[in-house]
Coordinates of C-alpha atoms and ligand atoms in Angstrom, one line a residue:
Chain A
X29 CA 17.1 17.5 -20.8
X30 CA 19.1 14.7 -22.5
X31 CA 22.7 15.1 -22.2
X32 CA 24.9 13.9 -25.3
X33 CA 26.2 11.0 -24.2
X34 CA 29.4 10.8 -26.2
X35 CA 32.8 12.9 -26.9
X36 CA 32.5 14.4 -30.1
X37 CA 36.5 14.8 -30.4
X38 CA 36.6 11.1 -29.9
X39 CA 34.9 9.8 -32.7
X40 CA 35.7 12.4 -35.4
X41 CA 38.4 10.7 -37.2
X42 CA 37.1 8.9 -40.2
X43 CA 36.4 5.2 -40.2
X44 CA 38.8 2.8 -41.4
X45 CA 38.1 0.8 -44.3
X46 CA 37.9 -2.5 -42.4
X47 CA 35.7 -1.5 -39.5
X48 CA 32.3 -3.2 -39.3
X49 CA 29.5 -1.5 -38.4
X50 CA 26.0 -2.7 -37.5
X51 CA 22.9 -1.6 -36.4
X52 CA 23.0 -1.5 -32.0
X53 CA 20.9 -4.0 -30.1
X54 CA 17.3 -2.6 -30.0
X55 CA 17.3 -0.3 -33.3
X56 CA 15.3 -1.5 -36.3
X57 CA 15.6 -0.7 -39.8
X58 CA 12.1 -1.3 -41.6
X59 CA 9.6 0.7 -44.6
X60 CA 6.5 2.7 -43.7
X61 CA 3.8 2.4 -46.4
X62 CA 2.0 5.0 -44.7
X63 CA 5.0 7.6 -44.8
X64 CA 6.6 6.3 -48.2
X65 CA 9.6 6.2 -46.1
X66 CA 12.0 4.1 -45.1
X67 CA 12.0 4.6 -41.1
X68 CA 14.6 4.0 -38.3
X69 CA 12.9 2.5 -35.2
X70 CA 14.8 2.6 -31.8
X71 CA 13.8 2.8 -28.0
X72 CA 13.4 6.7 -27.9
X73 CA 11.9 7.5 -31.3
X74 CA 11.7 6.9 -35.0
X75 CA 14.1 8.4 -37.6
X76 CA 13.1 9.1 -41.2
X77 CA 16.5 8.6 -42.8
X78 CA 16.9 10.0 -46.7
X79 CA 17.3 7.7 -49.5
X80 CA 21.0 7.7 -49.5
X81 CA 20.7 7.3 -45.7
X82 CA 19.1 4.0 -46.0
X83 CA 20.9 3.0 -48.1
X84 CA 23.7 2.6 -46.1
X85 CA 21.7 1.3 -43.1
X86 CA 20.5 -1.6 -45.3
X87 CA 23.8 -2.5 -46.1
X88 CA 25.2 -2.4 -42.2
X89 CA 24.8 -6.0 -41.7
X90 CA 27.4 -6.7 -39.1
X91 CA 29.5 -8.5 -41.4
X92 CA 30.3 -6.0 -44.1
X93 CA 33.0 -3.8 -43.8
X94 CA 33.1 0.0 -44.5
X95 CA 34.7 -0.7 -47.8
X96 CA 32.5 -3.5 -49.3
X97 CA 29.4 -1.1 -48.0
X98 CA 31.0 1.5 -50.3
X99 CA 31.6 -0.6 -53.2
X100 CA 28.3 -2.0 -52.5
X101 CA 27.1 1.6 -52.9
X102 CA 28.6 2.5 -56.2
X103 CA 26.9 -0.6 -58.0
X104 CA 23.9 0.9 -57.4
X105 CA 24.3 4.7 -57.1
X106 CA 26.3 7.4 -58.9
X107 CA 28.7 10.1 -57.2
X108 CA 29.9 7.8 -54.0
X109 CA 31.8 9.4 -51.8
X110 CA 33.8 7.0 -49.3
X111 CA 34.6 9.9 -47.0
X112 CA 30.9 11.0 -46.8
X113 CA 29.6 7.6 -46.1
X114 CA 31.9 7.8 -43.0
X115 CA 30.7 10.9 -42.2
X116 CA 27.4 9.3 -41.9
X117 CA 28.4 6.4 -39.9
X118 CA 30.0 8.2 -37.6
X119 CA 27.0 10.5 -36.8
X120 CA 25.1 7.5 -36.3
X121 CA 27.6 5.9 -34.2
X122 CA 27.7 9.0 -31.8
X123 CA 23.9 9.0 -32.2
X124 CA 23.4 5.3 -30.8
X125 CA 21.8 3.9 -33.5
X126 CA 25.3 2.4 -35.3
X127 CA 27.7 0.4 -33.7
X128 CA 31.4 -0.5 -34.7
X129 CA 31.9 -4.3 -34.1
X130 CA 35.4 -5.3 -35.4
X131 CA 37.7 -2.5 -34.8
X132 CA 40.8 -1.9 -37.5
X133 CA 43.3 -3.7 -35.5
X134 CA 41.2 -7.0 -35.3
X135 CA 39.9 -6.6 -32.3
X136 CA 36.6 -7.4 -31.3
X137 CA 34.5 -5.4 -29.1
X138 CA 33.0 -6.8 -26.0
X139 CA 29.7 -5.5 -25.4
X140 CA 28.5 -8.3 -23.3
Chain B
X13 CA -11.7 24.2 -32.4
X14 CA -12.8 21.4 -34.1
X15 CA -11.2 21.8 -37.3
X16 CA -7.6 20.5 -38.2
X17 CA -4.5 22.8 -38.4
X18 CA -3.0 22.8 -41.7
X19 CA -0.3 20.9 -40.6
X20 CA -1.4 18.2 -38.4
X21 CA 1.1 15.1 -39.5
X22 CA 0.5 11.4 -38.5
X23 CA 1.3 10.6 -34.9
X24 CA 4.7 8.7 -34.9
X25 CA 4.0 6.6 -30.7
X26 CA 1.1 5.8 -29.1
X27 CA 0.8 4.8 -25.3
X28 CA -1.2 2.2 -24.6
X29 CA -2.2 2.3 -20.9
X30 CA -3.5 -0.8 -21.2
X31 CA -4.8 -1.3 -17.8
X32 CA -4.5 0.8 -14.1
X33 CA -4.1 -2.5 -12.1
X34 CA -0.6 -2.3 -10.5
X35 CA 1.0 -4.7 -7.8
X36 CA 2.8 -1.8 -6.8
X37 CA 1.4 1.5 -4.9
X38 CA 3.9 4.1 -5.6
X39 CA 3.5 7.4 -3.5
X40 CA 4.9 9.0 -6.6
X41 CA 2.8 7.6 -9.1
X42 CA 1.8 9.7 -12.4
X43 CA -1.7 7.8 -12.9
X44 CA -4.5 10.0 -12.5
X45 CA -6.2 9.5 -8.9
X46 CA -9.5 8.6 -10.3
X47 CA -8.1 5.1 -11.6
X48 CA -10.0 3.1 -14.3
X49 CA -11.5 -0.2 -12.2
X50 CA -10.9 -3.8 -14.1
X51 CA -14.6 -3.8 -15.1
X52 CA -14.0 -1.0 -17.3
X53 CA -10.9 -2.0 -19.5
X54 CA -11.0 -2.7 -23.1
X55 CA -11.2 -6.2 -24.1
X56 CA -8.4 -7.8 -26.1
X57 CA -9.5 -7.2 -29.5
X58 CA -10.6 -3.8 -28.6
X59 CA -6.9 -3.4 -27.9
X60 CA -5.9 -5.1 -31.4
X61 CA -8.2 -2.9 -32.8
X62 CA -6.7 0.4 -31.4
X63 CA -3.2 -1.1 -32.7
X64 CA -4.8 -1.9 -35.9
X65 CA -6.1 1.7 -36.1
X66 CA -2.9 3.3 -35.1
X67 CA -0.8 1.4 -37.0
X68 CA -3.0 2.7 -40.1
X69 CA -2.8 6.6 -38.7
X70 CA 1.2 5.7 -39.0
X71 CA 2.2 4.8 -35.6
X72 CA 5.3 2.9 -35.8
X73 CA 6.2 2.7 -31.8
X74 CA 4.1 1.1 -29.5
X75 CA 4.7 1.8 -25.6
X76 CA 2.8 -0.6 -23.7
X77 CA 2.6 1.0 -20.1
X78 CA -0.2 1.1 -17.6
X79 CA -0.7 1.0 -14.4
X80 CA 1.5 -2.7 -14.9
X81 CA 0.8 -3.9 -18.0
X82 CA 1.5 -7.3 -17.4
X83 CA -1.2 -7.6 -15.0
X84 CA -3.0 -8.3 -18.3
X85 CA -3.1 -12.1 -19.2
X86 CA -3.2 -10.7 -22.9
X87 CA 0.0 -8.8 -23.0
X88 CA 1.9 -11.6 -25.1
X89 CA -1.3 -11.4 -28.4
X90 CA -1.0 -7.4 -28.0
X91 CA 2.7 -7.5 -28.3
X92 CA 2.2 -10.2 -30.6
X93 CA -0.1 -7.9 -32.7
X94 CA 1.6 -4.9 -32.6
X95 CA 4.4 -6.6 -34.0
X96 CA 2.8 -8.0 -36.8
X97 CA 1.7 -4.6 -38.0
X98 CA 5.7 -3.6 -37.9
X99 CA 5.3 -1.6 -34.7
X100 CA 8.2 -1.3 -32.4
X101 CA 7.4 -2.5 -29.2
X102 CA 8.5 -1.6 -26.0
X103 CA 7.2 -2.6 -22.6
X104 CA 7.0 -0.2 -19.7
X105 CA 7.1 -2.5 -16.7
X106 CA 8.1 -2.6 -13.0
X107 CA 9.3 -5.8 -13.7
X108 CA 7.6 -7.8 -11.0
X109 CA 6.0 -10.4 -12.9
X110 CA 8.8 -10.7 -15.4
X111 CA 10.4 -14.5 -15.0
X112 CA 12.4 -16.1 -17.6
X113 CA 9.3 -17.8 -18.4
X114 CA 7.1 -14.9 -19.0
X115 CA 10.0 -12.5 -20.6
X116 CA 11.0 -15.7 -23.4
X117 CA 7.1 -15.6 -24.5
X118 CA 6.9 -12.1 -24.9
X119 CA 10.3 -11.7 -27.0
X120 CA 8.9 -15.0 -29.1
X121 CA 5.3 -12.3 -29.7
X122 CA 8.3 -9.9 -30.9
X123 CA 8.7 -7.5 -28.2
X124 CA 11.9 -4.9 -28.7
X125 CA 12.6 -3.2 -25.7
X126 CA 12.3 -3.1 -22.0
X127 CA 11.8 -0.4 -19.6
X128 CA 12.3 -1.0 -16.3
X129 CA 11.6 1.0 -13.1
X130 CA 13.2 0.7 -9.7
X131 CA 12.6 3.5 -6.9
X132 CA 15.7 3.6 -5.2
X133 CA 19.6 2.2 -4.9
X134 CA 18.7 0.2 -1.6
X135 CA 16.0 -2.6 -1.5
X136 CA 14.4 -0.8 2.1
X137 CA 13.9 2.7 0.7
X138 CA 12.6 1.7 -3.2
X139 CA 10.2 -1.2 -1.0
X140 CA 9.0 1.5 1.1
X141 CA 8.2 4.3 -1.7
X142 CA 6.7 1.2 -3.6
X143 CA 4.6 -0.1 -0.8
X144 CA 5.6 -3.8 -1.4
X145 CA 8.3 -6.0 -1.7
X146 CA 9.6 -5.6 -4.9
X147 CA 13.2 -3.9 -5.4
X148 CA 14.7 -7.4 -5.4
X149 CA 12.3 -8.8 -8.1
X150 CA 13.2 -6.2 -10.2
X151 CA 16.9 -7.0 -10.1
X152 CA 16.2 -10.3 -11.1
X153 CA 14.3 -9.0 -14.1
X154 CA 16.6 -6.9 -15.1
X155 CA 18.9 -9.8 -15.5
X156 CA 16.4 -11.8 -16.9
X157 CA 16.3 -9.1 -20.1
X158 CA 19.9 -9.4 -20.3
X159 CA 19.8 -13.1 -20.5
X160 CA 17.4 -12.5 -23.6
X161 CA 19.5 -9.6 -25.0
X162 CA 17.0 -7.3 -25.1
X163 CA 17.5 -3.4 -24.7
X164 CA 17.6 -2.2 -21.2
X165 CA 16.4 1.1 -20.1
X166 CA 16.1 1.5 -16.6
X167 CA 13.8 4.4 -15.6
X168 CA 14.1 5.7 -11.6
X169 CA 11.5 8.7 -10.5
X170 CA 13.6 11.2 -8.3
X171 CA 12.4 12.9 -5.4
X172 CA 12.9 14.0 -1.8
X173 CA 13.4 10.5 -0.7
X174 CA 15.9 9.4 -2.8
X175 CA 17.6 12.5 -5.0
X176 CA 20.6 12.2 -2.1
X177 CA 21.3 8.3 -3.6
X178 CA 21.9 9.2 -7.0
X179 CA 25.0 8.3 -7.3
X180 CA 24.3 4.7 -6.1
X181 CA 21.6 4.6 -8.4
X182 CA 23.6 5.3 -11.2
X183 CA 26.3 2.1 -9.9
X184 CA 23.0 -0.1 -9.6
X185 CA 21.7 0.2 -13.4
X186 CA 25.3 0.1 -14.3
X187 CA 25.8 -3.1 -12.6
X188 CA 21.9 -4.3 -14.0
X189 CA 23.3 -3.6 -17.3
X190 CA 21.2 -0.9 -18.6
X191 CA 22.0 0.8 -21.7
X192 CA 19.8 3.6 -20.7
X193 CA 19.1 5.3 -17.5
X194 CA 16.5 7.2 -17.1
X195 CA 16.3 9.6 -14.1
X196 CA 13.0 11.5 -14.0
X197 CA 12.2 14.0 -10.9
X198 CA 8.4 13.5 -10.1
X199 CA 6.5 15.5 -12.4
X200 CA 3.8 16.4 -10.6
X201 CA 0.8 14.7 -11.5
X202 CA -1.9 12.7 -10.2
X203 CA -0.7 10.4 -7.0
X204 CA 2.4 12.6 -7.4
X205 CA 0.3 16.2 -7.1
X206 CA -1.8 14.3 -4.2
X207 CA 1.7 13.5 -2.4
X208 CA 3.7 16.6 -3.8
X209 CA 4.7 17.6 -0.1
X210 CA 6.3 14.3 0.7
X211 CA 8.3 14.2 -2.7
X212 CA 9.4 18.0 -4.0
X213 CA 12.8 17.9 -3.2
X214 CA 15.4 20.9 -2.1
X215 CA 17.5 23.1 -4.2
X216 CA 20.6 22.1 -2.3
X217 CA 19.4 18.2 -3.2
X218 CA 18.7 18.9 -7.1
X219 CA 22.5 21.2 -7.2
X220 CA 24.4 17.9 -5.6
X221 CA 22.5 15.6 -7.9
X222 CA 23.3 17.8 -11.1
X223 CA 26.9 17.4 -9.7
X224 CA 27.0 13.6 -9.6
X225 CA 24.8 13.2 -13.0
X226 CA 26.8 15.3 -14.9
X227 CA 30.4 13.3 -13.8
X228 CA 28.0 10.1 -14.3
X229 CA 27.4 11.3 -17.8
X230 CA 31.0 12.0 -18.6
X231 CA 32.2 9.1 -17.1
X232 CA 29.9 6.6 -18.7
X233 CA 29.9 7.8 -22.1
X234 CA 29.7 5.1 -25.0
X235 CA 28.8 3.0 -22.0
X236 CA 25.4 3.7 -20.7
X237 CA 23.5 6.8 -21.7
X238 CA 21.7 9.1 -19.4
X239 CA 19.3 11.2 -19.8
X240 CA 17.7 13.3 -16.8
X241 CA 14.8 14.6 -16.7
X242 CA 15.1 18.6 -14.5
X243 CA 12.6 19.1 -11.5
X244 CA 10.9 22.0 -13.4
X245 CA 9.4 23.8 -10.3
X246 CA 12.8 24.8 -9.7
X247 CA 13.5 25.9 -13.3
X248 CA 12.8 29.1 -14.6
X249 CA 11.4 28.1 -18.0
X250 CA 8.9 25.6 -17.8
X251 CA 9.4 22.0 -20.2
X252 CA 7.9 22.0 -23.8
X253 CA 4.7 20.2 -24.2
X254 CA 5.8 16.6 -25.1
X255 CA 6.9 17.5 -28.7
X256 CA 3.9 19.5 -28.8
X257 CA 0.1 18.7 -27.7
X258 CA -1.6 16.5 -30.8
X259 CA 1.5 16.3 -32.6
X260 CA 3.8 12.9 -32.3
X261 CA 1.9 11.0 -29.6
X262 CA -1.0 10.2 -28.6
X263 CA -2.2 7.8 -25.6
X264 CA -5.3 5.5 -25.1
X265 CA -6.1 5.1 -21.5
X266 CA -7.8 1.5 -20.4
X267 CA -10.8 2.5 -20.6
X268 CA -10.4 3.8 -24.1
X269 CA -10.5 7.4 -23.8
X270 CA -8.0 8.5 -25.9
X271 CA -5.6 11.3 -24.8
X272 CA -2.9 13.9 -26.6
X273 CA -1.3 13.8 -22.9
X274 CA -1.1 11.3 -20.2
X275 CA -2.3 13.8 -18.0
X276 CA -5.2 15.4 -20.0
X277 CA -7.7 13.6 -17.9
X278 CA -7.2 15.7 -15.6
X279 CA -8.8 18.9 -17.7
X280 CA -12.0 19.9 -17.1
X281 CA -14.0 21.2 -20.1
X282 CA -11.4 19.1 -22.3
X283 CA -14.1 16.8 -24.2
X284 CA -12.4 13.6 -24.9
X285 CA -13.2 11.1 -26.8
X286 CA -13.4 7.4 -26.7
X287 CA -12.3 4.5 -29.6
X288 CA -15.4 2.6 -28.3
X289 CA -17.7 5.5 -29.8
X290 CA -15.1 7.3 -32.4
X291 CA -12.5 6.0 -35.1
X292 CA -8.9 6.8 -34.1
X293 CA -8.1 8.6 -36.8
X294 CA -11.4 11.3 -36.6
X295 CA -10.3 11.6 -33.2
X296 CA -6.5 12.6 -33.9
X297 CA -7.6 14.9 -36.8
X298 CA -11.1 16.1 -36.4
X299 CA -11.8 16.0 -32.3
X300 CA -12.0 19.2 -30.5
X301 CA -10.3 17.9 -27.8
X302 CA -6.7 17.3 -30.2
X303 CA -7.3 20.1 -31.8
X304 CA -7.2 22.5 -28.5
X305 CA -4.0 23.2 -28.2
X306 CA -2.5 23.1 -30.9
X307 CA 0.2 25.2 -32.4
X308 CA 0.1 28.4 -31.2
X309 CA -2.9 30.2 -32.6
X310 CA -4.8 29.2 -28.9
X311 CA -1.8 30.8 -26.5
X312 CA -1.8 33.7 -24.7
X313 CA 0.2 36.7 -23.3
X314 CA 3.0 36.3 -22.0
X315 CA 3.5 33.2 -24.7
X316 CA 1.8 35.0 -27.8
X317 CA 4.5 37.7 -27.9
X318 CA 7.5 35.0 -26.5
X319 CA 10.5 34.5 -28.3
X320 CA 10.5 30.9 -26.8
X321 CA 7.3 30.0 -28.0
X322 CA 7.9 27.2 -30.6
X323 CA 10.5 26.0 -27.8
X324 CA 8.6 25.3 -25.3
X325 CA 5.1 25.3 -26.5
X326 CA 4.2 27.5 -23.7
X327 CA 4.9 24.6 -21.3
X328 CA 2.2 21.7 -19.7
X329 CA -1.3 22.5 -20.6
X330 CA -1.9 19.9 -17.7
X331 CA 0.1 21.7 -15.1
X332 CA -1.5 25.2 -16.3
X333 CA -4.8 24.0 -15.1
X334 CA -4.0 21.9 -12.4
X335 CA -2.0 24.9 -10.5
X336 CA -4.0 27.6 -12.3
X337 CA -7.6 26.5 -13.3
X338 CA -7.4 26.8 -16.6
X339 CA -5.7 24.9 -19.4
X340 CA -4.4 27.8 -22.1
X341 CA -2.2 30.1 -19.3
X342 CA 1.0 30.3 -19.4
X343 CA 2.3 27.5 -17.4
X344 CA 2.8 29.2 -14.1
X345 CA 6.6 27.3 -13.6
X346 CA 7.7 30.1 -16.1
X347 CA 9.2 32.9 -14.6
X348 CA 7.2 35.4 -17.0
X349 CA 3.5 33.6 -16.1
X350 CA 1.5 35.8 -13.8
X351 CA 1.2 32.7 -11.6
X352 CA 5.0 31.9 -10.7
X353 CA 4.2 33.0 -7.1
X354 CA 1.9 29.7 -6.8
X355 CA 4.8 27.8 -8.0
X356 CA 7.5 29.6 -5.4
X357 CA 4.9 29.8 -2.7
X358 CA 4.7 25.3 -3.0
X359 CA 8.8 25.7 -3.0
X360 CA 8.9 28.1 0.3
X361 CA 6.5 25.9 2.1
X362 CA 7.1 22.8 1.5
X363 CA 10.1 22.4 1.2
X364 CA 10.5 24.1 4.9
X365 CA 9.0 21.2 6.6
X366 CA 9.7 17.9 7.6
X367 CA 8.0 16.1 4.7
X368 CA 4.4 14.3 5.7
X369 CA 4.2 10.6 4.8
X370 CA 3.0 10.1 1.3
X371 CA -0.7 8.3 0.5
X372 CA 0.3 5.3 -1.1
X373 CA -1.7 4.6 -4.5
X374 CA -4.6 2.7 -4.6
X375 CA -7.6 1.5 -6.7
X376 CA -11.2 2.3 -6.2
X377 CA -12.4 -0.1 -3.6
X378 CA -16.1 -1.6 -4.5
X379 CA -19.1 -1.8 -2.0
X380 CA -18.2 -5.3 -0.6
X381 CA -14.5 -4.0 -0.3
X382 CA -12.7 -5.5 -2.4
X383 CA -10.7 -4.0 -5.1
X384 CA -12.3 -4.2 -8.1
Ligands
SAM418 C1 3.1 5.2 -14.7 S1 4.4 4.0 -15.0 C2 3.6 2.6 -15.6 C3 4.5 1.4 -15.9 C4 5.0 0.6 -14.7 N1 4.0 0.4 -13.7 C5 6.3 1.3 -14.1 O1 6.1 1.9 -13.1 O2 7.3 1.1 -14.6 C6 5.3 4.6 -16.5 C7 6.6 5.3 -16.2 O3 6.5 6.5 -15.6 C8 7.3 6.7 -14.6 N2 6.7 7.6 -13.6 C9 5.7 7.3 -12.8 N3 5.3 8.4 -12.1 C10 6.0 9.4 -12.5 C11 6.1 10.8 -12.2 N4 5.3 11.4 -11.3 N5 7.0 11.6 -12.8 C12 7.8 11.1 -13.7 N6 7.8 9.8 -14.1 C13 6.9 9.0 -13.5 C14 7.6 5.3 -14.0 O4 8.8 5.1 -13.4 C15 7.5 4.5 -15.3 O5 8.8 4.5 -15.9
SF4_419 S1 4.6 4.1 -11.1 FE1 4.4 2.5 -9.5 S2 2.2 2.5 -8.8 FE2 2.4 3.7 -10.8 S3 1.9 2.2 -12.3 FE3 4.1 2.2 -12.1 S4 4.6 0.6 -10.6 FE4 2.4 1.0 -10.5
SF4_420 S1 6.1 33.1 -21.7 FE1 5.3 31.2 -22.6 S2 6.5 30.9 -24.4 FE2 7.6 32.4 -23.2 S3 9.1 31.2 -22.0 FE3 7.2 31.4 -20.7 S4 6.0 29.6 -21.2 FE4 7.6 29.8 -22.8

């Protein structure tokens, strides 16, 4: 059994424009010749994320914030949808894989 | 048997068990008994060659594990080379051996992850399951990954020794900075089978320890995850075959005989195969022995006709033969096998007595006595 480790109620809110997320420590974005696929690579297991999905993992550089990634987005795909990109983050987040680093009110988070 | 299922994919993680040699001599040890001497290990570019293989079968995570895999003086090329091929790497380690010194070199070759074990919350009880001095040592490795800022995952096999300290557990990888604890009741092969009475714990042990995990996982959440791994003899369903036998992992034992378990060495009649005789990728696609199990073509009643049967595969193909003699049954920890009784006869005996000491793991010793 794995248990989830984190309260779904707690995270659902969208994220705000200025938060910064980045990859956690220990998860890897890279491409797969083999698979054609762009792969997620982390301590448990590997993720196949879709095209749009790595997209927005490329871009999650620890500097750029939610709203630059979207922008980023629209210059080079059609039909982006802020509140879907979110969406994604935030499954990641809850997931492990994504982390927030600056939070909206300027704080920085201290994960030692 | 023989020929490929329709949709046999590319594995995703290989374990490489890259050697059996082990400082350590844990009562509770997975390893198969019959332990692969030094003589007989694969050479270091055998061992590039098998990464070179798998990384061309589309393996993408590479596990190094053992016995202690940095008891090989090669471990910084391998991690070296499976990182050149794009591999994540992880290291499964008891952490003895890992200084400053020897961690820096190995996260220079590329290494991404560390898994650490300990055996207990207290330095007297994990040294005496361990059979060496070694529970400090490992708390100075753990801080030695955390000086490197590598990932942490600290793995601790639960059993009747130390299920009642779980709680302390949990505040010790909390205060080694894990960002992963793993808690694993013995599963019940090899050293672990040989010492079963000395480790299976009670049901009142596993219902206080779901108790303190489950506050644990609540409490720590966003923190440090937790995943536990359920003592399945007590279950009434038994746990899915890995994510299915010959289907996202595959392991290559030291001596090169290459598994679609850990623990299929263990199955008589299973013919495995070797990378010293037989490329890699014949051997996931093509060899009878990957090919045995499966899918769900080979299964029999009760699993056939069972709702649960892409759940849980039918359960451990390793477990049905070592508590049943043969491989395809049912694994007998399920409730609807015809062999639950050997499962609940092991839990009404043992668990009566006052455990027996445990046989510490050891190596084959040669003629002159030494270890070889
Ligand atoms: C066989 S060990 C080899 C690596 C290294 N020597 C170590 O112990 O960390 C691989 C992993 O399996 C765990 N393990 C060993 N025996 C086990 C058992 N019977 N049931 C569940 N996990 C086990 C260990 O704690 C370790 O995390
Ligand atoms: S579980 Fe213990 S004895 Fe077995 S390989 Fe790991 S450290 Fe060595
Ligand atoms: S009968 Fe087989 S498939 Fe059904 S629950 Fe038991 S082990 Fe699983």
């Amino acid at each position: 059994m794995t248990v989830p480790d984190s309260h779904p109620e707690k995270r659902a809110f969208p994220l705000p424009d200025t938060a910064v997320p980045r990859l956690r420590r220990g998860v890897r974005l890279s491409f797969d010749p083999t698979r054609d696929s762009y792969v997620l690579l982390y301590p448990e297991g590997v993720l196949l994320p879709n095209e749009t999905a790595a997209a927005v993992l490329g871009r999650c550089d620890g500097g750029a914030d939610v709203a630059t990634i979207v922008a980023s987005l629209a210059r080079d795909f059609d039909g982006v949808d802020a509140a879907q990109v979110s969406d994604l983050l935030r499954r990641l987040e809850r997931r492990r894989l994504v982390e927030i680093v600056e939070r909206p009110d300027g704080t920085v988070r201290d994960d030692g | 048997m023989g020929e490929p299922g329709p949709s046999v994919g590319p594995p995703f993680g290989l374990l490489a068990e890259l050697t059996h040699r082990c400082p350590l001599r844990c009562a509770y040890c997975s390893n198969p008994l019959q332990l692969v001497p030094a003589s007989n290990e694969l050479d270091t570019d055998q061992w590039r060659s098998v990464l070179d293989q798998a990384r061309r079968l589309g393996v993408l995570q590479v596990h190094l594990s053992g016995g202690e895999p940095m008891a090989r003086r090669d471990l910084p090329a391998l991690v070296e080379h499976a990182h050149s091929l794009g591999c994540y790497v992880n290291l499964v380690t008891s952490g003895l051996s890992l200084t400053d010194g020897a961690a820096a070199e190995l996260v220079a070759a590329g290494l991404d992850h560390v898994q650490l074990s300990i055996q207990d919350a207290d330095t007297r009880g994990a040294d005496a399951i361990a059979g060496a001095r070694a529970h400090e040592r490992k708390l100075a490795a753990a801080a030695v990954v955390r000086r490197l800022g590598l990932p942490l995952t600290v793995n601790v096999v639960l059993h009747r020794g130390n299920l009642d300290h779980v709680e302390a557990i949990v505040d010790l990888a909390e205060r080694m900075g894990a960002d992963r604890l793993e808690l694993a009741n013995t599963q019940f092969y090899g050293w672990a089978l040989r010492n079963r009475a000395a480790l299976l714990p009670t049901a009142a042990q596993l219902r206080a320890a779901d108790v303190v995990v489950r506050d644990a996982v609540e409490r720590l959440a966003g923190r440090m995850e937790i995943s536990y791994v359920y003592s399945d003899y007590h279950e009434r369903r038994p746990k899915p075959c890995m994510h299915g036998w010959g289907s996202r992992q595959l392991t290559v034992a030291p001596n090169g005989d290459v598994l679609p378990c850990p623990a299929a060495s263990v199955i008589e009649g299973l013919d495995l195969e070797n990378v010293r005789t037989r490329p890699l990728a014949e051997i996931w696609y093509e060899s009878a022995s990957f090919n045995a199990f499966r899918g769900t073509d080979w299964m029999r009643e009760p699993c056939r006709s069972c709702a649960f049967r892409e759940v849980d595969l039918g359960g451990c193909r390793c477990q049905a033969f070592l508590l049943t003699g043969d491989a395809a049954n049912t694994d007998p920890v399920c409730q609807l096998s015809p062999h639950r009784a050997v499962v609940d006869r092991v839990l009404a005996e043992d668990v009566l007595l006052v455990p027996p000491p445990s046989v510490p793991r050891r190596m084959p010793v040669s003629r002159n006595g030494d270890a070889l």
